[in-house]
């Protein structure tokens, strides 16, 4: 479908007006304008943007320009509601259809669709592909179909869903309607499969940067993980998610955090659906600060003000890790990602993967996990490693990860290594790391005395350093291939052939000075505006009270980034308020008076 240049220019002018007047933004983010232009010209599109990169506007803006109705395919009920709440707050006529609605409510929405009441309808794939629903849509003017979380359509995707496979029929049912696929994580094989499965016709493909410069990447050696998680959470301000790889760990950690006064809840598939829904809703509405969860939690969580994500356990792939940390800092404000890394965890995961029933799939998963391990073991810029994995090669250091902000310091590790390796040898390669450390540090424990290990020459030779220190050194020796963890024998430590020259002092060995905690005090290259923190807190309080009155998540009223801009610019008139980032005409009319009043009272106090 060809259009004249002047027509294209007119469409983009409309798009810019909607961006400012409806959504309150002065300019498009990278890629958005071109995606919108191609969509308005009737082109199929595949959008690859990171979480928080602005995917939603890519279809929401065209939907408000095109005649008729746009359909958005969304996999999760909670996500639909949040998206529709946010659109309605901006004065956009939108609705969703899902199993939570009564037949009467669904009938009223159908009637509204026929009466041209709505511009956007959100729907799950299984309902969309029902014959009666398709027939109903075919009687209407459908201008755009957007498929969110499009990687779900592909067998190569990390979250394949059978219901999504049926979406390939949409092109046959609506041959003249442009289709847009959107995803935050898709490698080359997944991208090609999305195009094939959705039958996209010569699509315009936009691949945004995978970089999220506002997220600081941190990694520490995992030791007394519960204490480490509690310490980290207590340094944070705002919402966070902690991922664990088992339900038991979720329950135990949630209880431990609650005992320390953290407002938190556990979330996993073992809980009843109603309880899970309530926990998720309370988290989105800022009634719960921290969610401890398995990976069952998070996909489609449209909460822009998550300030930190902790991985209590090692993820099985960089794709999973990237998607999970991507739930932090979607508003562009500073956020933290913490990975607790332990070589024993890694060994166990390799063992689990290796025992899978499909050898070919096992090989792929082991390769993906090896990349995740390399990220955790890195002694160079973590962001560089992450971006390189997604074929976005970066030569410079990021200045916003633990390696860049606090570079590892090397030391002559031969003596420490010999202490550990010789102790493993004296203990006949039959003990796990904690017992080894107890012997090294000369602890008077019953089991050591019973085994007469206090008589060993290596007993107490490491008493000048902490448990955490030796745990880190052991991890480094495993990483260097001088030790291995035998999972088949309760994770006992075994010497490798490479340990021999180190024990004999025939080769030098440089190790990194152990890092046992996260240093959050250092300034990163990523800077945010300097705003009035006291005013920001008052505005957050006002936002929360309005959100409770309207029964919507606080970020639907305004994002943290918008509040920070208010606390920086201190607008005291409607014109000034409208110039604030994220404030459109509808929000000015709805909330402007109350926020301007709060700002004026703060300034003139």
Coordinates of C-alpha atoms in Angstrom, one line a residue:
X1 CA 0.0 0.0 0.0
X2 CA 1.7 3.2 -1.2
X3 CA 1.0 6.6 0.2
X4 CA 2.3 10.0 -0.8
X5 CA 5.1 11.7 1.3
X6 CA 2.7 14.4 2.3
X7 CA 0.2 11.9 3.6
X8 CA 2.9 10.2 5.6
X9 CA 3.9 13.5 7.1
X10 CA 0.3 14.3 8.0
X11 CA 0.0 11.0 9.8
X12 CA 3.2 11.5 11.7
X13 CA 2.0 15.0 12.7
X14 CA -1.2 13.4 14.1
X15 CA 0.9 10.8 15.9
X16 CA 3.0 13.5 17.6
X17 CA -0.1 15.4 18.7
X18 CA -1.6 12.3 20.3
X19 CA 1.8 11.5 21.9
X20 CA 1.8 14.9 23.6
X21 CA -1.9 15.6 24.2
X22 CA -3.0 12.1 25.2
X23 CA 0.1 10.5 26.7
X24 CA 2.0 13.7 27.8
X25 CA 5.3 12.9 26.1
X26 CA 7.3 15.5 24.1
X27 CA 9.0 13.1 21.8
X28 CA 9.0 9.5 20.6
X29 CA 11.6 7.0 21.8
X30 CA 14.0 5.3 19.4
X31 CA 12.1 3.3 16.8
X32 CA 8.6 4.2 17.9
X33 CA 8.0 6.8 15.2
X34 CA 9.1 4.5 12.3
X35 CA 7.0 1.6 13.6
X36 CA 4.0 3.8 13.9
X37 CA 4.6 5.2 10.4
X38 CA 4.8 1.8 8.8
X39 CA 1.7 0.6 10.7
X40 CA -0.3 3.6 9.6
X41 CA 0.8 2.8 6.0
X42 CA -0.7 -0.7 6.3
X43 CA 2.5 -2.6 6.8
X44 CA 2.9 -5.7 8.9
X45 CA 5.5 -5.0 11.7
X46 CA 7.6 -7.0 14.2
X47 CA 8.8 -4.9 17.2
X48 CA 11.7 -6.1 19.3
X49 CA 12.1 -3.7 22.3
X50 CA 13.3 -4.2 25.8
X51 CA 10.8 -4.2 28.7
X52 CA 10.1 -0.6 29.5
X53 CA 11.2 0.4 26.0
X54 CA 7.8 1.7 24.9
X55 CA 6.2 -1.2 23.0
X56 CA 2.6 -0.3 24.0
X57 CA 2.7 3.1 22.3
X58 CA 3.7 1.5 19.1
X59 CA 0.1 0.2 18.7
X60 CA -1.8 2.5 20.9
X61 CA -0.9 5.7 18.9
X62 CA -1.9 4.2 15.5
X63 CA -5.1 2.8 17.1
X64 CA -6.1 6.4 17.9
X65 CA -5.4 7.6 14.4
X66 CA -6.8 4.7 12.3
X67 CA -10.6 4.5 11.8
X68 CA -12.5 1.8 13.5
X69 CA -11.3 -0.7 16.1
X70 CA -7.8 -2.1 17.0
X71 CA -7.5 -5.5 18.7
X72 CA -4.7 -6.3 21.1
X73 CA -3.9 -9.9 21.9
X74 CA -2.6 -10.2 25.5
X75 CA -1.7 -13.4 27.3
X76 CA -2.6 -12.3 30.9
X77 CA -5.8 -11.1 32.5
X78 CA -4.1 -8.9 35.0
X79 CA -2.0 -7.2 32.2
X80 CA -5.2 -6.4 30.2
X81 CA -6.8 -4.7 33.1
X82 CA -3.7 -2.6 33.9
X83 CA -3.3 -1.5 30.3
X84 CA -7.0 -0.6 30.0
X85 CA -6.9 1.3 33.4
X86 CA -3.9 3.3 32.1
X87 CA -5.5 4.1 28.8
X88 CA -8.8 5.2 30.4
X89 CA -6.8 7.5 32.8
X90 CA -5.4 9.1 29.6
X91 CA -8.9 9.6 28.3
X92 CA -8.7 6.7 25.7
X93 CA -11.8 4.6 25.1
X94 CA -10.6 1.0 25.7
X95 CA -11.9 -2.2 27.2
X96 CA -10.9 -5.8 27.7
X97 CA -12.8 -9.1 27.4
X98 CA -11.8 -12.0 29.6
X99 CA -13.2 -14.7 31.8
X100 CA -13.3 -12.4 34.8
X101 CA -16.2 -10.5 33.2
X102 CA -19.9 -11.5 33.6
X103 CA -21.9 -12.4 30.5
X104 CA -23.8 -9.1 30.9
X105 CA -20.5 -7.1 31.0
X106 CA -19.2 -8.9 27.9
X107 CA -22.6 -8.2 26.1
X108 CA -22.3 -4.5 26.9
X109 CA -18.7 -4.4 25.5
X110 CA -19.8 -6.2 22.4
X111 CA -22.6 -3.6 22.0
X112 CA -20.1 -0.8 22.5
X113 CA -17.9 -2.3 19.8
X114 CA -20.8 -2.3 17.4
X115 CA -21.6 1.3 18.3
X116 CA -18.0 2.5 17.7
X117 CA -17.6 3.3 21.4
X118 CA -14.1 1.8 21.7
X119 CA -10.7 2.4 19.9
X120 CA -8.9 -0.6 21.5
X121 CA -10.1 -4.0 22.7
X122 CA -7.8 -6.3 24.7
X123 CA -8.5 -10.0 24.4
X124 CA -6.8 -13.3 25.2
X125 CA -5.7 -15.5 22.2
X126 CA -8.1 -18.4 23.1
X127 CA -11.1 -16.2 23.1
X128 CA -10.1 -14.2 20.0
X129 CA -9.8 -17.4 18.0
X130 CA -13.3 -18.7 18.9
X131 CA -15.4 -18.8 15.7
X132 CA -18.2 -16.6 17.0
X133 CA -15.7 -13.9 18.2
X134 CA -14.0 -13.9 14.8
X135 CA -17.4 -13.7 13.0
X136 CA -18.3 -10.7 15.3
X137 CA -15.0 -8.9 14.4
X138 CA -15.5 -9.6 10.7
X139 CA -18.7 -7.5 10.9
X140 CA -16.8 -4.5 12.2
X141 CA -14.1 -2.2 10.9
X142 CA -10.9 -3.7 12.2
X143 CA -7.9 -1.5 11.4
X144 CA -5.0 -3.1 13.4
X145 CA -4.3 -6.4 15.2
X146 CA -1.4 -6.2 17.8
X147 CA 0.0 -9.5 19.2
X148 CA 1.8 -8.7 22.5
X149 CA 4.4 -11.2 23.9
X150 CA 4.7 -12.5 20.4
X151 CA 7.5 -14.9 21.3
X152 CA 4.8 -17.1 22.8
X153 CA 3.9 -18.1 19.2
X154 CA 7.2 -19.8 18.6
X155 CA 8.5 -23.2 19.7
X156 CA 11.9 -21.5 20.0
X157 CA 10.6 -18.9 22.4
X158 CA 11.2 -19.2 26.1
X159 CA 7.5 -19.1 26.9
X160 CA 5.8 -21.0 24.1
X161 CA 2.0 -21.3 24.3
X162 CA -0.2 -23.5 22.2
X163 CA -3.1 -21.0 22.1
X164 CA -0.8 -18.5 20.3
X165 CA -0.2 -21.0 17.5
X166 CA -3.8 -20.4 16.3
X167 CA -3.0 -16.7 15.7
X168 CA -1.5 -17.7 12.4
X169 CA -5.1 -17.9 11.0
X170 CA -5.6 -14.2 11.6
X171 CA -4.0 -13.3 8.3
X172 CA -6.5 -15.5 6.5
X173 CA -9.5 -14.1 8.3
X174 CA -8.3 -10.4 8.0
X175 CA -6.1 -10.3 4.9
X176 CA -6.2 -6.5 4.6
X177 CA -5.5 -5.7 8.3
X178 CA -1.9 -5.0 9.3
X179 CA -0.6 -7.3 12.1
X180 CA 2.0 -6.1 14.6
X181 CA 4.0 -8.6 16.7
X182 CA 5.7 -7.3 19.8
X183 CA 8.3 -8.9 22.1
X184 CA 11.1 -8.0 24.5
X185 CA 13.2 -11.2 24.1
X186 CA 13.7 -13.1 20.9
X187 CA 16.8 -14.5 19.3
X188 CA 17.3 -14.8 15.6
X189 CA 15.5 -18.2 15.4
X190 CA 12.6 -17.0 17.4
X191 CA 12.2 -13.8 15.3
X192 CA 12.1 -15.8 12.0
X193 CA 9.5 -18.2 13.5
X194 CA 7.3 -15.3 14.7
X195 CA 7.2 -13.9 11.2
X196 CA 6.4 -17.4 9.8
X197 CA 3.8 -18.4 12.4
X198 CA 1.9 -15.0 12.2
X199 CA 2.2 -15.1 8.4
X200 CA 3.5 -11.5 8.4
X201 CA 3.9 -10.3 4.9
X202 CA 7.3 -8.7 4.2
X203 CA 7.2 -7.1 7.7
X204 CA 9.0 -4.0 8.8
X205 CA 11.2 -5.3 11.6
X206 CA 12.5 -2.9 14.3
X207 CA 15.1 -4.2 16.8
X208 CA 15.7 -1.7 19.6
X209 CA 18.7 -1.7 21.9
X210 CA 18.7 -4.3 24.6
X211 CA 20.5 -1.9 26.9
X212 CA 18.7 -0.7 30.0
X213 CA 21.2 1.9 31.3
X214 CA 19.2 2.7 34.4
X215 CA 19.6 -0.8 35.8
X216 CA 22.7 -1.4 37.9
X217 CA 24.0 -5.0 37.7
X218 CA 25.4 -6.5 40.9
X219 CA 26.7 -9.9 41.7
X220 CA 28.0 -11.3 45.0
X221 CA 29.1 -14.7 46.0
X222 CA 26.2 -16.5 47.6
X223 CA 26.8 -17.3 51.2
X224 CA 24.1 -17.2 54.0
X225 CA 21.8 -16.2 51.2
X226 CA 18.8 -15.3 53.4
X227 CA 21.0 -12.8 55.4
X228 CA 22.4 -11.4 52.1
X229 CA 18.9 -10.9 50.7
X230 CA 17.6 -9.3 53.8
X231 CA 20.6 -6.9 54.0
X232 CA 20.1 -5.9 50.4
X233 CA 16.3 -5.3 50.7
X234 CA 16.8 -3.1 53.7
X235 CA 19.0 -0.8 51.7
X236 CA 16.3 -0.4 49.1
X237 CA 13.5 2.1 48.8
X238 CA 10.3 1.0 47.0
X239 CA 9.0 -2.1 45.3
X240 CA 11.1 -5.2 44.5
X241 CA 10.9 -8.8 43.3
X242 CA 13.1 -11.7 44.6
X243 CA 13.2 -14.8 42.4
X244 CA 13.8 -18.3 43.9
X245 CA 13.9 -21.6 42.1
X246 CA 11.6 -23.6 44.5
X247 CA 8.4 -23.0 46.3
X248 CA 10.0 -24.0 49.6
X249 CA 12.6 -21.3 49.3
X250 CA 9.9 -18.8 48.4
X251 CA 8.0 -19.6 51.6
X252 CA 11.1 -19.6 53.8
X253 CA 12.5 -16.4 52.5
X254 CA 9.1 -14.6 52.7
X255 CA 8.8 -15.6 56.3
X256 CA 12.3 -14.5 57.1
X257 CA 11.8 -11.1 55.4
X258 CA 8.5 -10.6 57.2
X259 CA 10.1 -11.2 60.6
X260 CA 12.5 -8.4 59.7
X261 CA 9.6 -6.0 59.2
X262 CA 9.6 -6.2 55.4
X263 CA 6.2 -5.7 53.8
X264 CA 6.3 -8.8 51.6
X265 CA 4.4 -11.9 50.3
X266 CA 5.4 -15.2 48.7
X267 CA 4.0 -16.1 45.3
X268 CA 4.1 -19.5 43.5
X269 CA 2.0 -22.0 41.6
X270 CA 1.2 -23.9 44.8
X271 CA -1.1 -21.1 46.0
X272 CA -4.8 -21.0 45.1
X273 CA -5.6 -18.8 42.1
X274 CA -7.6 -16.3 44.1
X275 CA -4.7 -15.8 46.6
X276 CA -2.2 -15.4 43.7
X277 CA -4.5 -12.8 42.1
X278 CA -4.8 -10.9 45.3
X279 CA -1.1 -10.9 46.0
X280 CA -0.4 -9.7 42.5
X281 CA -3.0 -7.0 42.7
X282 CA -1.7 -5.8 46.1
X283 CA 1.8 -5.6 44.7
X284 CA 0.7 -3.6 41.7
X285 CA -1.3 -1.2 43.9
X286 CA 1.8 -0.7 46.2
X287 CA 0.1 -2.4 49.2
X288 CA 2.9 -5.0 49.2
X289 CA 6.5 -3.8 48.8
X290 CA 8.3 -7.0 48.0
X291 CA 7.2 -10.2 46.2
X292 CA 9.3 -13.4 46.8
X293 CA 8.4 -15.6 43.8
X294 CA 9.2 -18.5 41.5
X295 CA 9.5 -17.6 37.8
X296 CA 5.7 -18.1 37.7
X297 CA 5.4 -14.5 38.7
X298 CA 6.1 -11.5 36.5
X299 CA 5.2 -12.0 32.8
X300 CA 3.0 -9.1 31.8
X301 CA 3.4 -7.3 35.2
X302 CA 2.7 -3.7 34.0
X303 CA 4.2 -2.0 37.1
X304 CA 6.6 0.7 36.2
X305 CA 8.1 1.5 39.6
X306 CA 9.8 -1.8 40.5
X307 CA 13.1 -0.5 42.0
X308 CA 15.0 -3.8 42.4
X309 CA 15.1 -7.5 41.3
X310 CA 17.1 -10.1 43.2
X311 CA 18.0 -13.5 41.9
X312 CA 18.3 -15.7 45.0
X313 CA 19.2 -18.6 42.7
X314 CA 20.9 -18.7 39.3
X315 CA 18.6 -18.5 36.3
X316 CA 18.9 -21.2 33.6
X317 CA 19.5 -18.8 30.7
X318 CA 20.4 -15.2 30.0
X319 CA 17.1 -14.8 28.2
X320 CA 15.3 -15.6 31.5
X321 CA 17.6 -13.4 33.5
X322 CA 17.2 -10.5 31.1
X323 CA 13.4 -10.8 31.1
X324 CA 13.2 -11.0 34.9
X325 CA 15.5 -8.0 35.6
X326 CA 13.6 -6.1 32.9
X327 CA 10.7 -5.8 35.4
X328 CA 12.8 -3.2 37.3
X329 CA 13.0 0.4 36.4
X330 CA 10.5 0.5 33.5
X331 CA 9.9 4.1 34.3
X332 CA 13.5 5.0 33.4
X333 CA 14.4 5.8 37.1
X334 CA 17.5 4.1 38.7
X335 CA 17.0 0.4 39.6
X336 CA 19.1 -2.4 41.0
X337 CA 19.6 -6.0 39.9
X338 CA 21.4 -8.4 42.3
X339 CA 22.5 -12.0 41.4
X340 CA 23.6 -14.3 44.2
X341 CA 26.1 -16.7 42.6
X342 CA 27.3 -20.0 43.8
X343 CA 29.3 -22.6 41.9
X344 CA 27.4 -25.4 43.7
X345 CA 24.1 -24.1 42.5
X346 CA 25.6 -24.1 39.0
X347 CA 26.7 -27.7 39.3
X348 CA 23.3 -28.8 40.4
X349 CA 21.6 -27.0 37.5
X350 CA 23.9 -28.6 35.0
X351 CA 23.0 -31.9 36.5
X352 CA 19.3 -31.3 36.2
X353 CA 19.6 -30.2 32.6
X354 CA 21.7 -33.2 31.7
X355 CA 19.1 -35.6 33.0
X356 CA 16.4 -34.3 30.6
X357 CA 14.7 -36.7 28.2
X358 CA 15.6 -34.9 25.0
X359 CA 19.4 -35.0 24.4
X360 CA 19.2 -32.4 21.6
X361 CA 17.2 -30.0 23.9
X362 CA 19.6 -30.7 26.8
X363 CA 22.6 -29.6 24.6
X364 CA 20.8 -26.3 23.8
X365 CA 19.9 -25.7 27.4
X366 CA 23.4 -26.5 28.6
X367 CA 24.8 -24.0 26.1
X368 CA 22.4 -21.3 27.3
X369 CA 23.2 -22.1 30.9
X370 CA 27.0 -21.9 30.2
X371 CA 26.4 -18.3 28.9
X372 CA 24.5 -17.5 32.1
X373 CA 27.4 -18.9 34.2
X374 CA 29.9 -16.8 32.3
X375 CA 27.9 -13.7 33.1
X376 CA 27.9 -14.6 36.8
X377 CA 31.6 -15.3 36.8
X378 CA 32.6 -12.2 34.9
X379 CA 35.5 -10.1 35.8
X380 CA 34.7 -7.6 33.1
X381 CA 31.8 -5.2 32.5
X382 CA 28.6 -7.2 33.0
X383 CA 26.5 -5.0 30.7
X384 CA 29.0 -5.6 27.9
X385 CA 28.6 -9.3 28.3
X386 CA 24.8 -9.1 28.3
X387 CA 24.6 -6.9 25.2
X388 CA 27.2 -9.0 23.4
X389 CA 25.0 -12.1 24.0
X390 CA 22.2 -10.4 22.2
X391 CA 24.5 -9.5 19.3
X392 CA 24.6 -5.9 20.3
X393 CA 28.4 -5.5 20.5
X394 CA 29.7 -2.9 22.9
X395 CA 33.3 -1.9 23.3
X396 CA 33.0 0.5 26.1
X397 CA 32.5 -0.2 29.8
X398 CA 29.0 0.9 31.1
X399 CA 30.0 2.6 34.4
X400 CA 26.8 1.1 36.1
X401 CA 27.6 -2.4 37.2
X402 CA 29.6 -3.8 40.1
X403 CA 32.6 -4.5 38.0
X404 CA 32.8 -1.0 36.5
X405 CA 32.0 0.8 39.8
X406 CA 34.2 -1.4 42.0
X407 CA 36.7 -3.2 39.8
X408 CA 38.0 -6.6 41.1
X409 CA 41.4 -6.3 42.8
X410 CA 43.8 -9.2 42.1
X411 CA 46.2 -10.6 44.6
X412 CA 48.8 -13.5 44.7
X413 CA 46.4 -16.3 45.6
X414 CA 48.9 -19.2 45.6
X415 CA 49.0 -19.5 49.5
X416 CA 45.3 -19.4 49.9
X417 CA 44.7 -21.8 47.1
X418 CA 47.3 -24.3 48.6
X419 CA 45.5 -24.0 52.0
X420 CA 42.2 -25.0 50.4
X421 CA 43.5 -27.7 48.0
X422 CA 45.7 -29.4 50.6
X423 CA 42.8 -29.4 53.1
X424 CA 40.6 -31.1 50.4
X425 CA 43.4 -33.6 50.0
X426 CA 43.8 -34.2 53.8
X427 CA 40.0 -34.7 54.1
X428 CA 40.3 -37.4 51.4
X429 CA 38.0 -35.4 48.9
X430 CA 35.0 -36.6 50.9
X431 CA 33.5 -33.3 52.3
X432 CA 31.5 -30.4 51.0
X433 CA 32.6 -26.8 51.2
X434 CA 31.2 -25.8 54.6
X435 CA 32.8 -28.7 56.4
X436 CA 36.1 -27.9 54.7
X437 CA 35.8 -24.2 55.8
X438 CA 35.0 -25.3 59.4
X439 CA 38.2 -27.4 59.4
X440 CA 40.2 -24.5 57.8
X441 CA 39.0 -22.1 60.4
X442 CA 39.7 -24.5 63.3
X443 CA 36.2 -24.7 64.6
X444 CA 35.6 -26.8 67.7
X445 CA 32.6 -28.7 66.3
X446 CA 31.4 -32.1 67.5
X447 CA 31.5 -33.7 64.1
X448 CA 35.1 -32.5 63.5
X449 CA 36.2 -33.9 66.9
X450 CA 34.4 -37.2 66.3
X451 CA 36.2 -37.5 62.9
X452 CA 39.5 -36.5 64.6
X453 CA 40.0 -33.9 61.9
X454 CA 41.3 -31.4 64.5
X455 CA 44.5 -33.4 64.3
X456 CA 45.0 -32.6 60.6
X457 CA 47.9 -30.3 59.7
X458 CA 45.5 -28.1 57.8
X459 CA 43.2 -27.6 60.8
X460 CA 42.9 -23.9 61.7
X461 CA 45.3 -22.7 59.0
X462 CA 42.6 -20.3 57.7
X463 CA 41.3 -18.9 61.0
X464 CA 42.4 -15.4 60.1
X465 CA 39.7 -15.1 57.5
X466 CA 35.9 -15.4 57.6
X467 CA 33.6 -18.2 56.4
X468 CA 32.5 -15.9 53.6
X469 CA 36.0 -15.2 52.5
X470 CA 36.9 -18.9 52.1
X471 CA 33.6 -19.7 50.4
X472 CA 34.5 -17.1 47.8
X473 CA 38.0 -18.5 47.4
X474 CA 36.6 -22.0 46.9
X475 CA 34.2 -20.7 44.3
X476 CA 37.1 -19.1 42.4
X477 CA 39.1 -22.4 42.5
X478 CA 36.1 -24.2 41.1
X479 CA 35.7 -21.6 38.4
X480 CA 39.5 -22.0 37.6
X481 CA 39.0 -25.7 37.2
X482 CA 41.3 -26.6 40.2
X483 CA 38.3 -28.1 42.1
X484 CA 35.0 -29.7 41.0
X485 CA 31.8 -30.3 42.8
X486 CA 30.6 -33.9 42.7
X487 CA 26.8 -33.6 42.7
X488 CA 26.4 -37.4 42.8
X489 CA 28.1 -37.5 46.3
X490 CA 26.3 -34.6 48.2
X491 CA 28.3 -31.9 46.5
X492 CA 31.7 -33.0 47.9
X493 CA 34.8 -31.2 46.6
X494 CA 37.2 -33.1 44.4
X495 CA 40.7 -32.1 43.2
X496 CA 41.3 -32.0 39.5
X497 CA 44.6 -32.7 37.7
X498 CA 45.1 -29.0 37.3
X499 CA 45.4 -28.6 41.1
X500 CA 48.7 -30.6 41.1
X501 CA 51.1 -27.8 40.0
X502 CA 49.4 -25.3 42.3
X503 CA 49.8 -27.6 45.3
X504 CA 53.5 -28.0 44.4
X505 CA 54.0 -24.3 43.9
X506 CA 55.1 -24.8 40.3
X507 CA 52.7 -22.2 38.8
X508 CA 51.6 -18.7 39.9
X509 CA 48.0 -18.0 40.6
X510 CA 46.2 -14.7 40.7
X511 CA 42.8 -14.6 42.4
X512 CA 40.3 -11.7 42.9
X513 CA 40.0 -10.2 46.4
X514 CA 36.6 -11.6 47.6
X515 CA 33.6 -9.3 47.3
X516 CA 31.1 -10.3 50.0
X517 CA 28.5 -7.5 49.9
X518 CA 27.1 -5.0 47.4
X519 CA 28.5 -1.5 47.4
X520 CA 25.6 0.8 46.5
X521 CA 27.3 4.0 47.5
X522 CA 29.4 4.6 44.4
X523 CA 28.0 7.0 41.8
X524 CA 27.3 5.6 38.3
X525 CA 27.6 7.3 34.9
X526 CA 23.8 7.0 34.8
X527 CA 22.5 10.2 36.3
X528 CA 18.9 11.2 36.9
X529 CA 17.6 14.7 37.5
X530 CA 18.2 16.4 40.8
X531 CA 14.7 16.8 42.4
X532 CA 13.2 17.7 45.7
X533 CA 13.1 14.4 47.6
X534 CA 10.7 15.7 50.3
X535 CA 8.2 16.9 47.7
X536 CA 8.6 13.7 45.8
X537 CA 7.5 11.8 48.9
X538 CA 4.5 14.0 49.4
X539 CA 3.5 13.5 45.8
X540 CA 3.8 9.7 46.1
X541 CA 1.5 9.9 49.2
X542 CA -1.1 11.9 47.2
X543 CA -0.8 9.6 44.3
X544 CA -1.5 6.6 46.5
X545 CA -4.6 8.1 48.1
X546 CA -6.0 9.0 44.6
X547 CA -5.2 5.5 43.4
X548 CA -7.1 3.9 46.3
X549 CA -10.1 6.1 45.7
X550 CA -10.1 5.3 42.0
X551 CA -9.2 1.6 42.6
X552 CA -6.3 1.7 40.1
X553 CA -2.6 1.0 40.5
X554 CA -0.7 4.2 41.6
X555 CA 1.4 4.3 38.4
X556 CA -1.8 4.6 36.4
X557 CA -2.3 8.0 38.0
X558 CA 1.4 9.0 37.4
X559 CA 4.7 7.2 37.1
X560 CA 7.6 7.7 39.5
X561 CA 9.4 9.5 36.6
X562 CA 6.5 11.9 36.2
X563 CA 6.5 12.6 40.0
X564 CA 10.2 13.2 39.9
X565 CA 9.8 15.7 37.1
X566 CA 7.1 17.5 39.1
X567 CA 9.4 17.5 42.1
X568 CA 12.1 19.0 39.9
X569 CA 10.1 21.6 37.9
X570 CA 7.5 22.4 40.7
X571 CA 4.7 23.5 38.3
X572 CA 2.2 25.9 39.9
X573 CA 0.0 26.5 36.9
X574 CA -2.0 24.4 34.4
X575 CA 0.4 25.3 31.6
X576 CA 3.5 24.4 33.6
X577 CA 1.8 21.2 34.8
X578 CA 1.0 20.2 31.2
X579 CA 4.7 20.6 30.4
X580 CA 5.6 17.9 32.9
X581 CA 6.8 14.5 31.5
X582 CA 3.9 12.1 31.2
X583 CA 1.1 14.7 31.7
X584 CA -1.6 14.8 29.0
X585 CA -4.8 16.8 28.7
X586 CA -6.9 14.2 30.4
X587 CA -4.6 13.8 33.4
X588 CA -4.3 17.6 33.7
X589 CA -8.1 17.8 34.0
X590 CA -8.4 14.8 36.3
X591 CA -5.5 15.3 38.7
X592 CA -3.9 18.7 38.0
X593 CA -5.6 20.8 40.6
X594 CA -4.7 18.4 43.5
X595 CA -1.1 18.0 42.5
X596 CA -0.6 21.7 41.8
X597 CA -2.1 22.5 45.2
X598 CA 0.3 20.0 46.9
X599 CA 3.3 21.5 45.1
X600 CA 2.3 25.1 46.0
X601 CA 1.8 24.2 49.7
X602 CA 5.2 22.6 49.8
X603 CA 6.9 25.5 48.1
X604 CA 5.2 28.1 50.3
X605 CA 5.3 26.2 53.6

